[in-house]
Short mmCIF file of C-alpha atoms in Angstrom, two decimals:
data_model
loop_
_atom_site.label_atom_id
_atom_site.label_comp_id
_atom_site.label_asym_id
_atom_site.label_seq_id
_atom_site.Cartn_x
_atom_site.Cartn_y
_atom_site.Cartn_z
CA MET H 1271 82.85 91.71 101.66
CA CYS H 1272 80.61 94.52 100.36
CA ILE H 1273 77.40 93.77 98.46
CA ARG H 1274 78.08 93.77 94.72
CA ASP H 1275 75.18 95.68 93.17
CA SER H 1276 75.95 94.92 89.52
CA LEU H 1277 77.74 92.43 87.31
CA GLN H 1278 79.91 95.24 86.00
CA ALA H 1279 81.11 96.11 89.48
CA LEU H 1280 81.91 92.45 90.12
CA ASP H 1281 83.73 92.18 86.79
CA ASN H 1282 85.82 95.27 87.62
CA GLU H 1283 86.70 93.81 91.01
CA LEU H 1284 87.84 90.52 89.46
CA ALA H 1285 90.04 92.35 86.97
CA THR H 1286 92.77 92.72 89.59
CA ILE H 1287 92.26 89.62 91.76
CA THR H 1288 91.95 85.89 91.12
CA HIS H 1289 89.43 85.10 93.85
CA LEU H 1290 87.01 87.19 95.89
CA SER H 1291 88.80 85.86 98.94
CA ARG H 1292 91.76 87.95 97.71
CA GLY H 1293 93.93 84.95 98.36
CA SER H 1294 95.36 82.13 96.30
CA PHE H 1295 92.40 79.88 97.12
CA PRO H 1296 88.60 80.43 96.99
CA ASN H 1297 86.53 80.73 100.17
CA HIS H 1298 82.91 81.30 101.23
CA GLU H 1299 82.76 84.66 99.43
CA ASP H 1300 83.58 83.05 96.09
CA ALA H 1301 81.20 80.15 96.79
CA ASN H 1302 78.20 82.36 97.66
CA VAL H 1303 78.61 84.54 94.59
CA PHE H 1304 79.20 81.50 92.40
CA LEU H 1305 76.00 79.83 93.63
CA ALA H 1306 74.06 83.03 92.88
CA PHE H 1307 74.56 82.49 89.16
CA LYS H 1308 72.00 80.30 87.43
CA ASP H 1309 73.73 80.54 84.05
CA VAL H 1310 77.29 80.87 82.86
CA PRO H 1311 78.27 84.59 82.79
CA ASP H 1312 78.50 86.23 79.38
CA ARG H 1313 82.11 86.05 78.20
CA GLN H 1314 81.90 89.17 76.05
CA LYS H 1315 80.18 91.42 78.58
CA CYS H 1316 81.93 90.16 81.71
CA PRO H 1317 85.20 88.42 80.75
CA ASN H 1318 86.70 88.55 84.24
CA ILE H 1319 83.62 87.00 85.81
CA PHE H 1320 83.56 84.36 83.09
CA TYR H 1321 87.12 83.16 83.77
CA TRP H 1322 86.57 83.31 87.53
CA TYR H 1323 83.37 81.27 87.11
CA GLN H 1324 85.11 78.69 84.89
CA ASN H 1325 87.87 78.33 87.47
CA LEU H 1326 85.43 77.60 90.30
CA SER H 1327 83.47 75.21 88.07
CA MET H 1328 86.44 72.84 88.24
CA PHE H 1329 85.79 72.23 91.95
CA ASN H 1330 83.38 69.59 93.19
CA PRO H 1331 79.91 71.06 93.88
CA VAL H 1332 79.98 69.50 97.34
CA VAL H 1333 83.18 71.40 98.11
CA ILE H 1334 81.73 74.69 96.84
CA GLN H 1335 78.61 74.21 98.98
CA ALA H 1336 80.79 73.48 101.99
CA TRP H 1337 82.62 76.77 101.46
CA ALA H 1338 79.31 78.60 101.19
CA ASN H 1339 78.13 77.14 104.50
CA LYS H 1340 81.14 78.71 106.24
CA THR H 1341 80.06 82.30 105.46
CA HIS H 1342 80.31 84.83 108.32
CA SER H 1343 77.77 87.27 106.92
CA PRO H 1344 74.55 85.37 106.13
CA ALA H 1345 72.50 88.54 106.18
CA GLN H 1346 74.19 89.73 103.01
CA GLN H 1347 73.72 86.50 101.06
CA PRO H 1348 70.01 86.65 100.02
CA GLU H 1349 70.21 90.23 98.79
CA GLN H 1350 73.42 89.58 96.89
CA GLN H 1351 72.13 86.38 95.32
CA GLN H 1352 68.82 87.98 94.30
CA SER H 1353 70.62 90.87 92.56
CA LEU H 1354 73.03 88.63 90.65
CA GLN H 1355 70.35 86.12 89.74
CA GLN H 1356 68.15 88.85 88.26
CA GLN H 1357 71.00 90.36 86.21
CA SER H 1358 72.17 86.95 85.05
CA LYS H 1359 68.62 86.06 83.99
CA GLU H 1360 68.21 89.32 82.07
CA GLY H 1361 71.55 88.88 80.37
CA ALA H 1362 70.70 85.32 79.37
CA ALA H 1363 67.37 86.45 77.88
CA ASP H 1364 69.05 89.17 75.79
CA ASP H 1365 71.66 86.77 74.43
CA PHE H 1366 69.42 83.72 73.92
CA ASP H 1367 70.19 81.82 70.76
CA PRO H 1368 67.91 78.84 69.97
CA PHE H 1369 70.60 77.40 67.72
CA ALA H 1370 73.44 77.65 70.24
CA ASP H 1371 75.51 74.55 70.87
CA ASP H 1372 74.57 73.03 74.24
CA ASN H 1373 78.01 71.52 74.50
CA GLU H 1374 79.90 74.80 74.13
CA GLU H 1375 80.69 75.00 77.85
CA ASP H 1376 81.84 71.38 77.98
CA GLU H 1377 84.05 71.86 74.92
CA ALA H 1378 85.61 74.99 76.38
CA GLU H 1379 86.34 73.19 79.63
CA ALA H 1380 87.78 70.19 77.78
CA LYS H 1381 90.08 72.45 75.76
CA LYS H 1382 91.22 74.18 78.94
CA LEU H 1383 92.08 70.86 80.62
CA ALA H 1384 93.81 69.60 77.48
CA GLN H 1385 95.95 72.73 77.33
CA LYS H 1386 96.82 72.34 81.02
CA LYS H 1387 98.01 68.76 80.46
CA LYS H 1388 99.97 69.87 77.41
CA ASP H 1389 101.73 72.60 79.38
CA GLU H 1390 102.54 70.15 82.19
CA ALA H 1391 103.99 67.69 79.68
CA LYS H 1392 106.22 70.41 78.21
CA SER H 1393 107.48 71.41 81.65
CA LYS H 1394 108.63 67.87 82.45
CA PRO H 1395 112.27 67.19 81.61
CA LYS H 1396 112.65 65.01 78.57
CA LYS H 1397 114.38 61.72 79.05
CA GLU H 1398 117.46 61.62 76.90
CA LYS H 1399 117.59 58.77 74.45
CA GLU H 1400 120.25 56.26 75.35
CA VAL H 1401 123.07 56.17 72.81
CA ILE H 1402 124.36 52.66 72.11
CA ALA H 1403 128.02 52.62 71.09
CA LYS H 1404 128.59 50.36 68.09
CA SER H 1405 131.53 49.45 65.89
CA MET H 1406 131.85 48.05 62.39
CA VAL H 1407 134.61 45.42 62.15
CA ILE H 1408 135.91 43.60 59.08
CA PHE H 1409 138.28 40.72 59.71
CA GLU H 1410 140.05 38.07 57.69
CA VAL H 1411 140.32 34.37 58.48
CA LYS H 1412 143.29 32.36 57.20
CA VAL H 1413 143.27 28.55 57.02
CA TYR H 1414 145.97 25.90 56.92
CA GLU H 1415 145.36 24.04 53.67
CA GLN H 1416 144.51 25.03 50.14
CA GLU H 1417 141.88 22.29 49.98
CA GLN H 1418 139.87 23.58 52.92
CA ASN H 1419 136.28 24.55 52.07
CA LEU H 1420 136.01 28.26 52.90
CA ASP H 1421 132.28 28.35 52.19
CA ASP H 1422 131.61 25.74 54.85
CA LEU H 1423 133.80 27.58 57.33
CA ALA H 1424 132.04 30.87 56.60
CA LYS H 1425 128.65 29.27 57.25
CA LYS H 1426 129.87 27.94 60.59
CA LEU H 1427 131.08 31.36 61.68
CA LEU H 1428 127.92 33.16 60.57
CA GLN H 1429 125.74 30.69 62.46
CA TYR H 1430 127.21 31.85 65.76
CA GLN H 1431 124.77 34.11 67.61
CA GLN H 1432 125.45 36.50 70.50
CA ASP H 1433 123.56 39.42 71.97
CA GLY H 1434 124.97 42.60 70.42
CA LEU H 1435 126.54 40.80 67.43
CA HIS H 1436 125.07 41.48 63.99
CA TRP H 1437 126.69 39.70 61.05
CA ARG H 1438 126.88 40.98 57.52
CA THR H 1439 125.23 38.33 55.39
CA GLU H 1440 127.86 38.47 52.64
CA TYR H 1441 131.46 37.34 52.84
CA GLN H 1442 134.37 37.28 50.41
CA LYS H 1443 137.09 34.80 49.47
CA VAL H 1444 140.28 36.72 48.79
CA ASP H 1445 143.28 35.23 46.94
CA ILE H 1446 146.59 35.17 48.80
CA ALA H 1447 149.15 33.23 46.75
CA TYR H 1448 149.76 29.81 45.19
CA GLY H 1449 146.06 29.07 45.11
CA MET H 1450 145.53 29.84 48.80
CA GLN H 1451 142.56 32.00 49.80
CA LYS H 1452 141.32 33.64 52.96
CA LEU H 1453 137.87 34.64 54.20
CA GLN H 1454 136.86 38.25 54.72
CA ILE H 1455 133.81 38.74 56.95
CA GLY H 1456 132.13 41.83 58.45
CA ALA H 1457 129.94 42.45 61.48
CA THR H 1458 128.52 45.26 63.61
CA VAL H 1459 129.02 44.86 67.35
CA GLU H 1460 127.66 46.70 70.38
CA ASP H 1461 130.78 47.71 72.28
CA ALA H 1462 129.27 47.13 75.73
CA LYS H 1463 128.18 43.58 74.90
CA VAL H 1464 130.75 42.12 72.51
CA SER H 1465 134.53 41.92 72.83
CA VAL H 1466 136.09 41.37 69.41
CA ASP H 1467 139.23 39.82 70.93
CA ASP H 1468 137.18 37.32 72.93
CA LEU H 1469 135.16 36.50 69.83
CA PHE H 1470 138.31 35.76 67.81
CA ASP H 1471 139.75 33.62 70.59
CA TYR H 1472 136.54 31.68 70.82
CA PHE H 1473 136.63 30.80 67.11
CA LYS H 1474 140.34 30.07 66.85
CA GLU H 1475 141.10 28.44 70.19
CA GLN H 1476 137.85 26.69 71.12
CA GLN H 1477 135.58 26.07 68.17
CA TYR H 1478 137.75 25.59 65.09
CA PRO H 1479 141.44 25.32 66.12
CA GLU H 1480 142.16 22.76 63.40
CA GLU H 1481 140.57 24.84 60.65
CA ILE H 1482 141.58 28.42 61.51
CA GLN H 1483 145.24 29.43 61.37
CA SER H 1484 144.71 33.09 62.30
CA ILE H 1485 142.12 35.88 62.53
CA ASP H 1486 143.16 39.49 61.95
CA ILE H 1487 141.28 42.79 61.84
CA VAL H 1488 141.20 44.50 58.44
CA SER H 1489 139.24 47.60 59.57
CA PHE H 1490 137.59 48.77 62.76
CA GLN H 1491 135.33 51.85 62.75
CA LYS H 1492 132.92 53.40 65.24
CA VAL H 1493 129.39 53.60 63.94
#
């Protein structure tokens, strides 16, 4: 690598390459030049050097020093470092601001890392939300005798609990004829968890066979 006599020459060189190694990863050339800087390069005067410097700053100092120790041209290092250190010092003196925020570099680095995480999150495929199939069912319950207490029967039915079964809290007593009435009850069921036919059989055949004459669906709609 040739000796870089000025910051401008180095900035021009970094305008077309990512690393001084001219590869996808830094090496001893990048490390030696990086270590020559005592201050962060001026972003306005040398934007390409600034971004190159920020990129190398993300590496562990021990790693950077290890790269520098692998240099094959030690004779060039002192002269190169002295030139860059002098120019960096002069540039820092010209741009010195006693009121500058000491945390500016840390904030810039934090924003850069935050943006990187944000971009990575966007690139990840989004997990599709699972759609739970549900149905709204309204059914009617007919009894045997006119004297049967429909309110008590309704309470018994609504007390039954099952995963995926969500009762409507209200029910109706509908007139049939000659003083007879029937119950009309609604519920929302998760199709994968609740079988309406099995539910009706459970009430009519197992739980209340002497109270329930029949159970029929009035309406059945997908939610």
